Backbone as JSON Lines, residues from 0, in Angstrom:
{"i":0,"aa":"X","n":[105.12,128.06,99.43],"ca":[105.44,128.36,100.47],"c":[104.86,126.38,101.54]}
{"i":1,"aa":"X","n":[105.41,125.48,102.56],"ca":[104.27,124.63,102.85],"c":[104.05,124.92,103.85]}
{"i":2,"aa":"X","n":[103.29,124.06,104.64],"ca":[103.06,125.1,106.62],"c":[103.97,125.05,106.67]}
{"i":3,"aa":"X","n":[104.45,124.29,107.12],"ca":[106.28,124.14,107.84],"c":[107.14,126.09,107.21]}
{"i":4,"aa":"X","n":[107.08,126.14,106.48],"ca":[107.76,126.92,105.47],"c":[106.92,128.71,106.59]}
{"i":5,"aa":"X","n":[105.69,128.7,106.39],"ca":[105.05,129.74,106.22],"c":[105.01,129.76,108.31]}
{"i":6,"aa":"X","n":[105.35,129.01,108.74],"ca":[105.21,129.18,110.61],"c":[106.51,129.62,110.05]}
{"i":7,"aa":"X","n":[108.17,129.78,109.9],"ca":[108.93,129.7,110.26],"c":[108.9,131.08,109.14]}
{"i":8,"aa":"X","n":[108.1,131.51,108.26],"ca":[109.04,133.41,107.66],"c":[107.67,134.3,108.69]}
{"i":9,"aa":"X","n":[106.18,133.37,108.84],"ca":[105.68,134.37,109.81],"c":[106.89,134.51,111.07]}
{"i":10,"aa":"X","n":[107.26,133.18,112.27],"ca":[107.74,133.86,113.19],"c":[110.03,134.3,112.92]}
{"i":11,"aa":"X","n":[110.3,134.87,111.78],"ca":[111.76,135.1,111.41],"c":[111.16,135.98,110.48]}
{"i":12,"aa":"X","n":[109.99,136.62,110.38],"ca":[110.76,138.31,109.93],"c":[108.58,139.12,110.1]}
{"i":13,"aa":"X","n":[107.16,138.05,109.64],"ca":[106.47,139.03,110.48],"c":[106.78,139.32,111.86]}
{"i":14,"aa":"X","n":[106.85,138.83,112.98],"ca":[107.11,138.53,115.35],"c":[108.47,139.29,114.54]}
{"i":15,"aa":"X","n":[109.18,140.2,114.18],"ca":[110.4,140.54,114.12],"c":[109.88,141.95,113.62]}
{"i":16,"aa":"X","n":[109.4,142.3,112.37],"ca":[108.3,143.8,112.03],"c":[107.97,143.93,112.27]}
{"i":17,"aa":"X","n":[106.75,143.49,113.01],"ca":[105.36,143.75,114.76],"c":[106.37,144.14,115.35]}
{"i":18,"aa":"X","n":[107.12,142.93,115.89],"ca":[107.97,144.06,117.25],"c":[109.01,146.18,116.77]}
{"i":19,"aa":"X","n":[109.28,146.03,115.25],"ca":[109.68,146.44,115.09],"c":[108.98,147.88,115.09]}
{"i":20,"aa":"X","n":[107.75,147.44,114.03],"ca":[106.8,149.03,113.98],"c":[106.55,149.25,115.26]}
{"i":21,"aa":"X","n":[106.05,148.33,116.17],"ca":[105.46,149.21,117.97],"c":[106.77,150.75,118.32]}
{"i":22,"aa":"X","n":[108.05,150.21,118.3],"ca":[108.58,151.46,117.92],"c":[107.77,153.01,117.92]}
{"i":23,"aa":"X","n":[108.48,153.74,119.17],"ca":[108.45,155.24,118.86],"c":[109.38,155.44,117.5]}
{"i":24,"aa":"X","n":[108.68,157.05,117.11],"ca":[108.96,158.01,116.53],"c":[110.17,157.35,115.21]}
{"i":25,"aa":"X","n":[109.33,156.07,114.47],"ca":[110.04,155.32,113.49],"c":[110.77,154.27,113.22]}
{"i":26,"aa":"X","n":[111.84,154.97,114.82],"ca":[112.99,153.73,114.76],"c":[113.21,153.04,114.83]}
{"i":27,"aa":"X","n":[112.57,151.55,114.38],"ca":[113.15,150.55,113.68],"c":[112.84,150.52,112.68]}
{"i":28,"aa":"X","n":[112.71,151.88,112.41],"ca":[113.25,151.71,110.04],"c":[113.83,151.01,109.56]}
{"i":29,"aa":"X","n":[115.34,151.07,109.9],"ca":[116.23,150.98,109.22],"c":[116.45,149.89,108.89]}
{"i":30,"aa":"X","n":[115.84,148.75,110.44],"ca":[116.24,147.62,110.6],"c":[115.59,147.52,110.2]}
{"i":31,"aa":"X","n":[113.94,147.54,109.43],"ca":[113.29,146.81,109.08],"c":[114.04,146.7,107.57]}
{"i":32,"aa":"X","n":[114.62,148.16,107.29],"ca":[114.68,147.54,105.61],"c":[115.68,146.84,105.51]}
{"i":33,"aa":"X","n":[116.65,146.62,106.49],"ca":[117.92,145.67,106.15],"c":[118.03,144.5,105.94]}
{"i":34,"aa":"X","n":[116.33,144.01,106.49],"ca":[115.45,142.93,106.69],"c":[114.32,142.34,105.18]}
{"i":35,"aa":"X","n":[113.5,144.2,104.9],"ca":[112.92,143.7,103.61],"c":[113.74,143.29,102.08]}
{"i":36,"aa":"X","n":[114.94,144.76,102.37],"ca":[115.98,144.47,101.8],"c":[116.51,142.65,101.02]}
{"i":37,"aa":"X","n":[116.65,142.54,101.7],"ca":[116.67,141.15,101.22],"c":[116.57,139.9,101.26]}
{"i":38,"aa":"X","n":[115.17,140.06,101.6],"ca":[113.47,139.11,100.97],"c":[113.42,140.39,99.82]}
{"i":39,"aa":"X","n":[112.96,141.24,99.13],"ca":[112.93,141.69,98.35],"c":[113.52,140.85,96.97]}
{"i":40,"aa":"X","n":[115.09,141.39,97.13],"ca":[116.01,140.58,96.83],"c":[116.01,139.33,96.02]}
{"i":41,"aa":"X","n":[115.8,138.1,97.26],"ca":[115.69,137.44,96.78],"c":[114.32,137.04,96.34]}
{"i":42,"aa":"X","n":[112.8,137.82,95.85],"ca":[111.93,137.43,96.04],"c":[112.13,138.35,94.09]}
{"i":43,"aa":"X","n":[113.32,139.3,94.11],"ca":[112.55,139.42,92.42],"c":[113.98,138.23,91.76]}
{"i":44,"aa":"X","n":[114.99,138.4,92.75],"ca":[115.8,136.99,92.02],"c":[114.69,135.87,91.31]}
{"i":45,"aa":"X","n":[114.02,135.0,92.22],"ca":[113.06,134.1,92.18],"c":[112.04,134.16,91.15]}
{"i":46,"aa":"X","n":[112.48,136.05,90.8],"ca":[111.0,135.39,90.16],"c":[112.09,134.67,88.48]}
{"i":47,"aa":"X","n":[113.18,135.71,88.22],"ca":[113.8,135.41,87.37],"c":[114.47,134.44,87.23]}
{"i":48,"aa":"X","n":[114.76,133.92,88.04],"ca":[114.96,132.65,88.23],"c":[113.8,131.66,88.13]}
{"i":49,"aa":"X","n":[112.99,131.28,87.99],"ca":[111.3,130.46,87.94],"c":[111.11,130.24,86.32]}
{"i":50,"aa":"X","n":[110.86,132.23,85.46],"ca":[111.46,130.98,84.1],"c":[112.89,131.91,83.22]}
{"i":51,"aa":"X","n":[113.99,131.52,83.79],"ca":[115.09,130.7,83.51],"c":[116.2,132.53,83.24]}
{"i":52,"aa":"X","n":[115.27,132.95,83.72],"ca":[115.86,134.87,83.27],"c":[117.21,134.9,83.56]}
{"i":53,"aa":"X","n":[118.2,135.47,83.23],"ca":[119.55,135.31,84.03],"c":[119.69,136.01,85.53]}
{"i":54,"aa":"X","n":[120.19,136.06,86.79],"ca":[119.13,137.3,87.69],"c":[120.81,138.0,87.46]}
{"i":55,"aa":"X","n":[121.53,139.41,86.89],"ca":[122.81,139.86,86.86],"c":[121.85,141.67,86.84]}
{"i":56,"aa":"X","n":[121.71,142.13,86.95],"ca":[121.95,143.48,87.46],"c":[120.57,144.16,86.94]}
{"i":57,"aa":"X","n":[121.61,144.55,84.64],"ca":[119.75,144.44,84.63],"c":[119.2,144.47,84.28]}
{"i":58,"aa":"X","n":[118.85,143.0,84.35],"ca":[117.14,142.44,84.87],"c":[117.19,141.88,86.02]}
{"i":59,"aa":"X","n":[117.96,142.44,86.66],"ca":[116.89,142.28,87.89],"c":[116.06,143.85,88.27]}
{"i":60,"aa":"X","n":[116.73,145.13,87.28],"ca":[116.45,146.8,87.65],"c":[115.17,146.61,86.52]}
{"i":61,"aa":"X","n":[115.44,145.6,85.28],"ca":[113.79,145.6,85.07],"c":[112.82,145.71,85.71]}
{"i":62,"aa":"X","n":[113.11,143.92,86.48],"ca":[112.05,143.52,86.71],"c":[111.09,144.12,88.35]}
{"i":63,"aa":"X","n":[112.35,144.57,89.39],"ca":[112.06,145.15,89.61],"c":[110.87,146.6,88.91]}
{"i":64,"aa":"X","n":[111.36,147.33,88.16],"ca":[110.36,148.56,87.21],"c":[108.93,147.64,87.07]}
{"i":65,"aa":"X","n":[109.24,146.3,86.5],"ca":[108.01,146.07,86.35],"c":[107.05,145.25,87.48]}
{"i":66,"aa":"X","n":[108.14,145.28,88.43],"ca":[106.66,144.76,89.62],"c":[106.09,145.89,90.32]}
{"i":67,"aa":"X","n":[107.55,147.72,90.31],"ca":[106.23,148.66,90.52],"c":[105.43,148.92,89.37]}
{"i":68,"aa":"X","n":[105.5,148.44,88.81],"ca":[103.86,148.96,87.92],"c":[104.77,150.23,86.82]}
{"i":69,"aa":"X","n":[106.34,150.28,86.61],"ca":[106.35,151.14,86.08],"c":[106.61,152.51,86.64]}
{"i":70,"aa":"X","n":[105.91,152.66,87.94],"ca":[106.38,153.55,88.84],"c":[107.67,154.27,88.63]}
{"i":71,"aa":"X","n":[109.12,153.38,88.45],"ca":[109.71,154.1,88.82],"c":[110.75,152.89,87.79]}
{"i":72,"aa":"X","n":[111.86,153.35,86.93],"ca":[112.06,153.18,85.45],"c":[113.61,152.23,86.24]}
{"i":73,"aa":"X","n":[113.94,151.73,85.31],"ca":[114.8,150.73,85.39],"c":[116.77,151.98,86.72]}
{"i":74,"aa":"X","n":[116.45,152.65,85.06],"ca":[117.57,153.44,86.05],"c":[117.37,154.03,87.1]}
{"i":75,"aa":"X","n":[116.39,154.2,87.8],"ca":[115.71,155.03,89.08],"c":[116.58,153.97,89.96]}
{"i":76,"aa":"X","n":[115.47,152.73,89.76],"ca":[115.76,152.36,90.78],"c":[116.82,150.84,90.92]}
{"i":77,"aa":"X","n":[117.92,151.42,89.85],"ca":[119.66,151.17,89.95],"c":[120.28,152.41,91.05]}
{"i":78,"aa":"X","n":[119.53,153.4,90.93],"ca":[120.33,154.34,92.26],"c":[120.15,153.8,92.79]}
{"i":79,"aa":"X","n":[118.5,153.76,93.47],"ca":[117.81,153.61,94.31],"c":[118.23,152.31,95.37]}
{"i":80,"aa":"X","n":[118.13,151.11,94.05],"ca":[118.89,149.56,95.16],"c":[120.75,149.93,95.56]}
{"i":81,"aa":"X","n":[121.91,151.09,94.94],"ca":[123.61,151.22,95.38],"c":[122.74,152.31,96.84]}
{"i":82,"aa":"X","n":[122.65,153.04,96.4],"ca":[121.78,154.07,97.85],"c":[121.58,153.12,98.58]}
{"i":83,"aa":"X","n":[119.79,152.62,99.24],"ca":[120.2,151.89,99.68],"c":[120.18,150.4,100.2]}
{"i":84,"aa":"X","n":[119.82,149.75,98.92],"ca":[120.72,149.19,99.36],"c":[121.8,148.5,100.5]}
{"i":85,"aa":"X","n":[122.29,148.5,99.37],"ca":[125.36,148.27,99.24],"c":[124.76,148.97,100.88]}
{"i":86,"aa":"X","n":[124.03,150.72,101.34],"ca":[124.56,151.51,101.91],"c":[124.75,150.31,103.7]}
{"i":87,"aa":"X","n":[122.49,150.03,103.7],"ca":[121.77,149.97,104.66],"c":[122.17,148.46,104.95]}
{"i":88,"aa":"X","n":[122.68,147.57,103.66],"ca":[122.97,145.42,104.33],"c":[124.62,146.24,104.07]}
{"i":89,"aa":"X","n":[124.51,146.54,103.98],"ca":[126.56,146.43,104.09],"c":[126.85,147.53,105.24]}
{"i":90,"aa":"X","n":[126.22,149.14,105.74],"ca":[126.72,149.8,106.44],"c":[125.63,149.96,107.69]}
{"i":91,"aa":"X","n":[124.35,149.82,107.83],"ca":[123.45,150.15,108.16],"c":[122.95,151.19,107.97]}
{"i":92,"aa":"X","n":[123.19,152.39,106.69],"ca":[122.29,153.52,107.29],"c":[123.3,153.67,105.4]}
{"i":93,"aa":"X","n":[122.01,154.55,104.78],"ca":[121.97,154.84,103.53],"c":[123.14,155.26,102.92]}
{"i":94,"aa":"X","n":[123.31,155.7,102.06],"ca":[125.04,156.0,101.48],"c":[124.35,157.88,100.62]}
{"i":95,"aa":"X","n":[125.37,158.7,101.8],"ca":[124.88,159.6,100.62],"c":[126.53,160.65,99.77]}
{"i":96,"aa":"X","n":[126.07,160.1,98.52],"ca":[128.03,161.11,97.6],"c":[127.62,162.06,96.61]}
{"i":97,"aa":"X","n":[128.92,161.99,96.09],"ca":[128.44,163.15,95.01],"c":[129.11,162.2,93.79]}
{"i":98,"aa":"X","n":[128.72,162.14,92.81],"ca":[129.11,161.83,91.71],"c":[130.52,162.43,90.88]}
{"i":99,"aa":"X","n":[132.05,161.55,90.75],"ca":[133.07,162.15,89.91],"c":[133.02,162.22,89.07]}
{"i":100,"aa":"X","n":[131.92,162.27,88.38],"ca":[131.7,161.9,87.27],"c":[131.22,163.33,86.72]}
{"i":101,"aa":"X","n":[130.08,163.76,87.05],"ca":[129.16,164.97,86.38],"c":[129.33,166.34,87.73]}
{"i":102,"aa":"X","n":[130.64,165.35,89.02],"ca":[129.44,166.32,90.61],"c":[128.37,166.39,90.88]}
{"i":103,"aa":"X","n":[127.18,165.22,90.12],"ca":[125.28,165.26,91.12],"c":[126.25,165.16,92.69]}
{"i":104,"aa":"X","n":[124.91,165.61,93.48],"ca":[125.33,165.08,94.44],"c":[123.45,164.76,94.86]}
{"i":105,"aa":"X","n":[123.94,163.21,95.3],"ca":[123.1,162.92,95.57],"c":[122.58,161.88,97.4]}
{"i":106,"aa":"X","n":[121.37,162.54,97.94],"ca":[121.26,161.77,98.98],"c":[120.07,161.63,99.59]}
{"i":107,"aa":"X","n":[118.98,160.82,100.44],"ca":[118.32,159.41,100.84],"c":[117.94,160.96,101.54]}
{"i":108,"aa":"X","n":[116.54,160.46,101.18],"ca":[115.88,160.89,102.44],"c":[114.13,160.03,102.72]}
{"i":109,"aa":"X","n":[114.17,159.32,103.76],"ca":[112.65,158.46,103.88],"c":[111.7,158.67,105.18]}
{"i":110,"aa":"X","n":[110.45,158.55,104.7],"ca":[109.37,159.12,106.12],"c":[108.54,158.68,105.5]}
{"i":111,"aa":"X","n":[107.67,159.0,106.59],"ca":[106.27,158.51,106.38],"c":[104.97,159.34,106.11]}
{"i":112,"aa":"X","n":[106.62,160.9,105.68],"ca":[104.67,161.63,105.47],"c":[103.84,161.63,104.25]}
{"i":113,"aa":"X","n":[103.41,162.41,104.11],"ca":[102.65,162.38,102.53],"c":[102.84,162.45,101.77]}
{"i":114,"aa":"X","n":[102.93,161.94,101.02],"ca":[103.73,162.63,99.59],"c":[104.79,161.3,99.53]}
{"i":115,"aa":"X","n":[105.42,160.86,100.0],"ca":[106.59,159.3,99.54],"c":[105.92,158.19,100.19]}
{"i":116,"aa":"X","n":[106.53,156.94,99.65],"ca":[105.59,155.72,99.21],"c":[106.65,154.98,99.18]}
{"i":117,"aa":"X","n":[106.13,154.27,98.55],"ca":[106.35,153.01,98.4],"c":[107.61,152.23,97.73]}
{"i":118,"aa":"X","n":[107.18,152.74,97.01],"ca":[108.47,152.74,95.67],"c":[109.8,153.57,96.27]}
{"i":119,"aa":"X","n":[110.68,153.79,94.74],"ca":[111.13,154.58,95.32],"c":[111.96,156.31,93.85]}
{"i":120,"aa":"X","n":[111.12,157.27,94.89],"ca":[110.95,158.58,93.3],"c":[112.22,159.17,93.87]}
{"i":121,"aa":"X","n":[113.22,158.72,92.67],"ca":[113.89,160.61,93.01],"c":[113.56,161.6,92.15]}
{"i":122,"aa":"X","n":[113.96,163.09,93.23],"ca":[113.76,164.24,92.89],"c":[114.56,165.17,92.66]}
{"i":123,"aa":"X","n":[114.58,165.36,91.71],"ca":[115.42,166.31,91.27],"c":[116.0,167.89,91.68]}
{"i":124,"aa":"X","n":[116.03,168.39,93.0],"ca":[115.4,169.47,93.55],"c":[116.4,170.53,93.22]}
{"i":125,"aa":"X","n":[117.61,170.82,93.14],"ca":[117.94,171.11,92.35],"c":[119.32,171.22,91.04]}
{"i":126,"aa":"X","n":[120.34,172.55,90.26],"ca":[120.99,170.94,89.2],"c":[121.77,170.12,89.88]}
{"i":127,"aa":"X","n":[122.21,170.08,91.13],"ca":[123.64,168.85,90.71],"c":[123.11,168.31,91.76]}
{"i":128,"aa":"X","n":[121.6,168.29,92.42],"ca":[121.0,167.75,93.73],"c":[119.94,167.21,93.39]}
{"i":129,"aa":"X","n":[120.7,165.5,93.86],"ca":[118.94,164.37,93.33],"c":[118.61,164.1,94.27]}
{"i":130,"aa":"X","n":[117.48,163.19,95.08],"ca":[116.97,162.99,96.13],"c":[116.39,161.96,95.97]}
{"i":131,"aa":"X","n":[116.15,160.51,96.95],"ca":[115.97,159.46,96.42],"c":[114.6,159.32,98.04]}
{"i":132,"aa":"X","n":[113.58,159.93,97.88],"ca":[113.28,158.92,98.48],"c":[111.82,158.06,98.62]}
{"i":133,"aa":"X","n":[111.93,156.85,100.09],"ca":[111.27,156.13,99.76],"c":[109.93,156.43,101.13]}
{"i":134,"aa":"X","n":[109.38,155.16,102.07],"ca":[108.77,155.2,102.97],"c":[109.25,154.06,103.03]}
{"i":135,"aa":"X","n":[109.46,154.14,103.92],"ca":[109.75,152.62,104.53],"c":[109.22,151.74,104.74]}
{"i":136,"aa":"X","n":[107.92,151.58,106.01],"ca":[106.49,150.79,105.51],"c":[106.62,150.71,105.29]}
{"i":137,"aa":"X","n":[106.2,151.17,104.01],"ca":[105.29,150.87,102.05],"c":[106.18,149.97,101.8]}
{"i":138,"aa":"X","n":[107.3,150.37,101.43],"ca":[107.98,149.32,101.0],"c":[108.33,148.04,101.59]}
{"i":139,"aa":"X","n":[108.22,147.46,102.93],"ca":[108.34,146.84,103.69],"c":[106.48,146.02,103.58]}
{"i":140,"aa":"X","n":[105.38,146.8,103.43],"ca":[103.97,146.35,103.69],"c":[104.79,145.49,101.33]}
{"i":141,"aa":"X","n":[105.5,145.94,100.68],"ca":[104.94,145.49,99.13],"c":[105.21,144.76,99.54]}
{"i":142,"aa":"X","n":[107.01,144.43,99.94],"ca":[107.71,143.13,100.03],"c":[106.59,141.89,101.16]}
{"i":143,"aa":"X","n":[106.09,142.09,101.79],"ca":[106.06,140.7,102.08],"c":[103.97,141.02,101.23]}
{"i":144,"aa":"X","n":[104.08,141.74,101.18],"ca":[102.7,140.84,99.74],"c":[103.37,140.69,99.28]}
{"i":145,"aa":"X","n":[104.14,140.56,99.01],"ca":[103.98,140.17,97.02],"c":[105.05,138.84,97.69]}
{"i":146,"aa":"X","n":[105.5,137.89,98.58],"ca":[105.18,136.16,99.84],"c":[104.21,136.01,99.4]}
{"i":147,"aa":"X","n":[102.93,137.14,100.46],"ca":[101.74,136.56,99.75],"c":[101.16,136.06,99.49]}
{"i":148,"aa":"X","n":[101.8,136.72,98.04],"ca":[100.7,136.68,96.9],"c":[101.56,135.02,95.62]}
{"i":149,"aa":"X","n":[102.93,135.74,96.03],"ca":[104.09,133.87,95.61],"c":[104.23,133.0,96.46]}
{"i":150,"aa":"X","n":[103.62,132.8,97.42],"ca":[104.26,131.93,98.32],"c":[105.39,130.54,97.57]}
{"i":151,"aa":"X","n":[104.82,129.72,96.95],"ca":[105.66,129.67,95.76],"c":[106.99,129.89,95.89]}
{"i":152,"aa":"X","n":[107.31,130.66,95.85],"ca":[108.49,130.97,94.83],"c":[110.04,131.07,96.18]}
{"i":153,"aa":"X","n":[109.18,130.48,97.57],"ca":[110.48,130.8,98.76],"c":[111.26,129.99,98.63]}
{"i":154,"aa":"X","n":[111.65,128.69,97.49],"ca":[112.3,127.57,98.09],"c":[112.58,127.78,96.31]}
{"i":155,"aa":"X","n":[111.84,128.59,95.8],"ca":[112.39,128.38,94.14],"c":[113.99,128.34,94.24]}
{"i":156,"aa":"X","n":[115.0,129.24,95.26],"ca":[116.62,128.42,94.64],"c":[117.08,128.36,95.65]}
{"i":157,"aa":"X","n":[117.87,127.54,95.19],"ca":[118.16,126.15,96.49],"c":[119.31,126.15,96.91]}
{"i":158,"aa":"X","n":[119.67,127.42,96.82],"ca":[120.83,127.17,97.86],"c":[120.82,128.18,98.81]}
{"i":159,"aa":"X","n":[119.45,128.76,99.02],"ca":[118.1,129.29,99.68],"c":[117.46,129.14,100.44]}
{"i":160,"aa":"X","n":[116.94,127.55,100.27],"ca":[115.82,126.34,100.41],"c":[115.96,126.88,101.9]}
{"i":161,"aa":"X","n":[114.58,127.16,102.76],"ca":[114.28,127.92,104.2],"c":[115.0,126.23,105.14]}
{"i":162,"aa":"X","n":[115.22,126.98,106.34],"ca":[116.4,126.27,106.77],"c":[115.06,125.76,108.04]}
{"i":163,"aa":"X","n":[115.53,124.71,108.96],"ca":[114.54,124.22,109.75],"c":[115.31,123.98,111.33]}
{"i":164,"aa":"X","n":[114.64,124.63,112.29],"ca":[114.93,124.6,114.04],"c":[114.91,123.05,114.46]}
{"i":165,"aa":"X","n":[116.27,122.81,114.0],"ca":[116.07,121.15,115.04],"c":[115.94,121.34,116.7]}
{"i":166,"aa":"X","n":[115.96,121.75,117.36],"ca":[115.39,121.84,118.59],"c":[114.2,123.01,118.94]}
{"i":167,"aa":"X","n":[113.51,122.75,119.56],"ca":[112.22,124.13,119.86],"c":[111.81,123.03,120.84]}
{"i":168,"aa":"X","n":[111.28,124.86,122.12],"ca":[110.9,124.85,122.7],"c":[109.19,124.18,122.98]}
{"i":169,"aa":"X","n":[108.23,124.03,123.46],"ca":[106.49,123.97,122.78],"c":[105.6,125.1,123.2]}
{"i":170,"aa":"X","n":[107.0,125.99,124.37],"ca":[106.27,127.17,124.62],"c":[105.62,127.62,124.54]}
{"i":171,"aa":"X","n":[104.91,128.39,123.93],"ca":[103.72,129.9,122.58],"c":[105.27,130.84,122.59]}
{"i":172,"aa":"X","n":[105.15,130.7,121.67],"ca":[105.67,132.55,120.81],"c":[103.98,133.27,120.06]}
{"i":173,"aa":"X","n":[105.07,134.43,120.35],"ca":[103.99,135.62,119.63],"c":[103.69,135.51,118.88]}
{"i":174,"aa":"X","n":[102.85,135.76,118.36],"ca":[101.86,135.41,117.05],"c":[100.96,136.99,116.61]}
{"i":175,"aa":"X","n":[101.72,137.14,115.49],"ca":[101.1,138.78,114.69],"c":[99.4,139.14,115.86]}
{"i":176,"aa":"X","n":[98.76,139.71,116.1],"ca":[97.77,139.36,116.03],"c":[96.48,139.88,115.2]}
{"i":177,"aa":"X","n":[96.69,140.27,113.64],"ca":[96.28,140.95,112.4],"c":[97.27,140.9,111.61]}
{"i":178,"aa":"X","n":[96.39,141.03,110.43],"ca":[97.3,140.99,109.6],"c":[97.7,141.82,109.28]}
{"i":179,"aa":"X","n":[98.95,141.17,107.78],"ca":[99.62,142.21,107.78],"c":[100.18,143.28,107.57]}
{"i":180,"aa":"X","n":[98.73,143.84,106.25],"ca":[98.4,145.7,106.08],"c":[98.47,145.65,107.42]}
{"i":181,"aa":"X","n":[97.27,145.7,108.83],"ca":[96.65,145.77,109.41],"c":[98.05,146.05,111.11]}
{"i":182,"aa":"X","n":[99.06,145.58,110.62],"ca":[100.41,145.52,111.93],"c":[101.64,146.56,110.25]}
{"i":183,"aa":"X","n":[101.54,147.13,109.59],"ca":[102.41,147.96,109.13],"c":[102.15,149.14,108.94]}
{"i":184,"aa":"X","n":[100.8,148.74,108.43],"ca":[99.22,150.18,107.61],"c":[97.85,150.14,108.7]}
{"i":185,"aa":"X","n":[98.46,151.25,109.41],"ca":[97.5,151.54,109.93],"c":[95.84,151.98,110.23]}
{"i":186,"aa":"X","n":[95.76,152.57,109.14],"ca":[94.36,153.06,109.05],"c":[94.14,152.98,107.63]}
{"i":187,"aa":"X","n":[93.28,152.82,106.99],"ca":[92.47,152.31,106.33],"c":[92.46,153.98,105.17]}
{"i":188,"aa":"X","n":[93.14,155.43,105.56],"ca":[92.48,156.15,105.45],"c":[94.57,156.52,104.73]}
{"i":189,"aa":"X","n":[95.06,155.02,105.02],"ca":[96.01,156.05,104.52],"c":[97.53,156.14,106.02]}
{"i":190,"aa":"X","n":[96.64,156.42,106.94],"ca":[97.9,157.18,108.03],"c":[99.45,155.73,108.23]}
{"i":191,"aa":"X","n":[100.39,155.56,108.94],"ca":[101.07,154.96,109.52],"c":[100.72,155.28,110.7]}
{"i":192,"aa":"X","n":[100.84,154.01,111.62],"ca":[100.56,154.16,113.7],"c":[101.1,155.03,113.61]}
{"i":193,"aa":"X","n":[103.2,155.25,113.32],"ca":[103.28,156.13,114.56],"c":[104.14,157.55,113.41]}
{"i":194,"aa":"X","n":[102.8,157.7,112.91],"ca":[104.2,159.2,111.99],"c":[104.45,160.53,112.27]}
{"i":195,"aa":"X","n":[105.76,160.18,111.75],"ca":[106.82,160.97,112.16],"c":[105.93,162.06,111.48]}
{"i":196,"aa":"X","n":[106.04,163.2,112.05],"ca":[106.7,164.63,112.1],"c":[107.85,164.82,110.48]}
{"i":197,"aa":"X","n":[108.07,164.78,110.81],"ca":[109.65,165.0,109.74],"c":[110.8,163.07,109.07]}
{"i":198,"aa":"X","n":[111.49,163.6,107.75],"ca":[112.27,162.9,107.81],"c":[113.67,162.17,107.92]}
{"i":199,"aa":"X","n":[114.6,160.98,107.51],"ca":[115.35,161.34,107.7],"c":[115.9,161.25,106.91]}
{"i":200,"aa":"X","n":[116.99,162.05,106.5],"ca":[117.96,162.71,105.31],"c":[120.24,163.16,105.49]}
{"i":201,"aa":"X","n":[120.13,162.42,104.32],"ca":[121.44,164.0,104.3],"c":[121.86,163.48,103.29]}
{"i":202,"aa":"X","n":[122.89,164.86,102.81],"ca":[123.42,165.58,101.65],"c":[124.26,165.84,102.04]}
{"i":203,"aa":"X","n":[125.18,165.54,100.97],"ca":[126.42,166.06,100.27],"c":[126.48,167.6,100.57]}
{"i":204,"aa":"X","n":[127.92,167.54,101.48],"ca":[127.51,169.42,101.38],"c":[128.85,169.59,99.99]}
{"i":205,"aa":"X","n":[127.74,171.58,99.36],"ca":[127.92,171.42,98.39],"c":[129.47,171.57,98.31]}
{"i":206,"aa":"X","n":[130.4,171.8,97.62],"ca":[131.8,172.12,96.89],"c":[132.04,173.59,97.41]}
């Protein structure tokens, strides 16, 4: 990422994230996830493209599983991606559903509470009920860290090279006062800046 792309990344990504993070009660989480999913997909596809791979769903899921150190299986990441990424990007809300083939119920749960992680976890709570959990801000932090670790990938995909601002004013712009981790992750103990007392989620009703 050259100096200009880095400057634009800060303006278009870090500044909005830092503003969303300041909203009380975790109200910026859905908007933050909407941004993060695009950035994470761009990162994963860029990694695959760099080594000459095929960016189909199977390879994407395998790449994400490796990116999270195997903490999430390719199959579980696929379920997460379909529920969260497709839901949020298309409907600004994760999906919940009952599978027609086996009648299992699938639902989502996001929170900053202890036990929630930056990678998706599939938890079976009943014989027919599966919950996919995630800490949205830890996922955001993971995504941003990947881009800071691999800035050379920013223009890896020729169709999505970074844009330019043709006309801009010389007025000062807001700049985050601290590094990414201190904006999104509050303290050294892992507590969030605005910790939530509960989670947000919904499950399909029992038949």
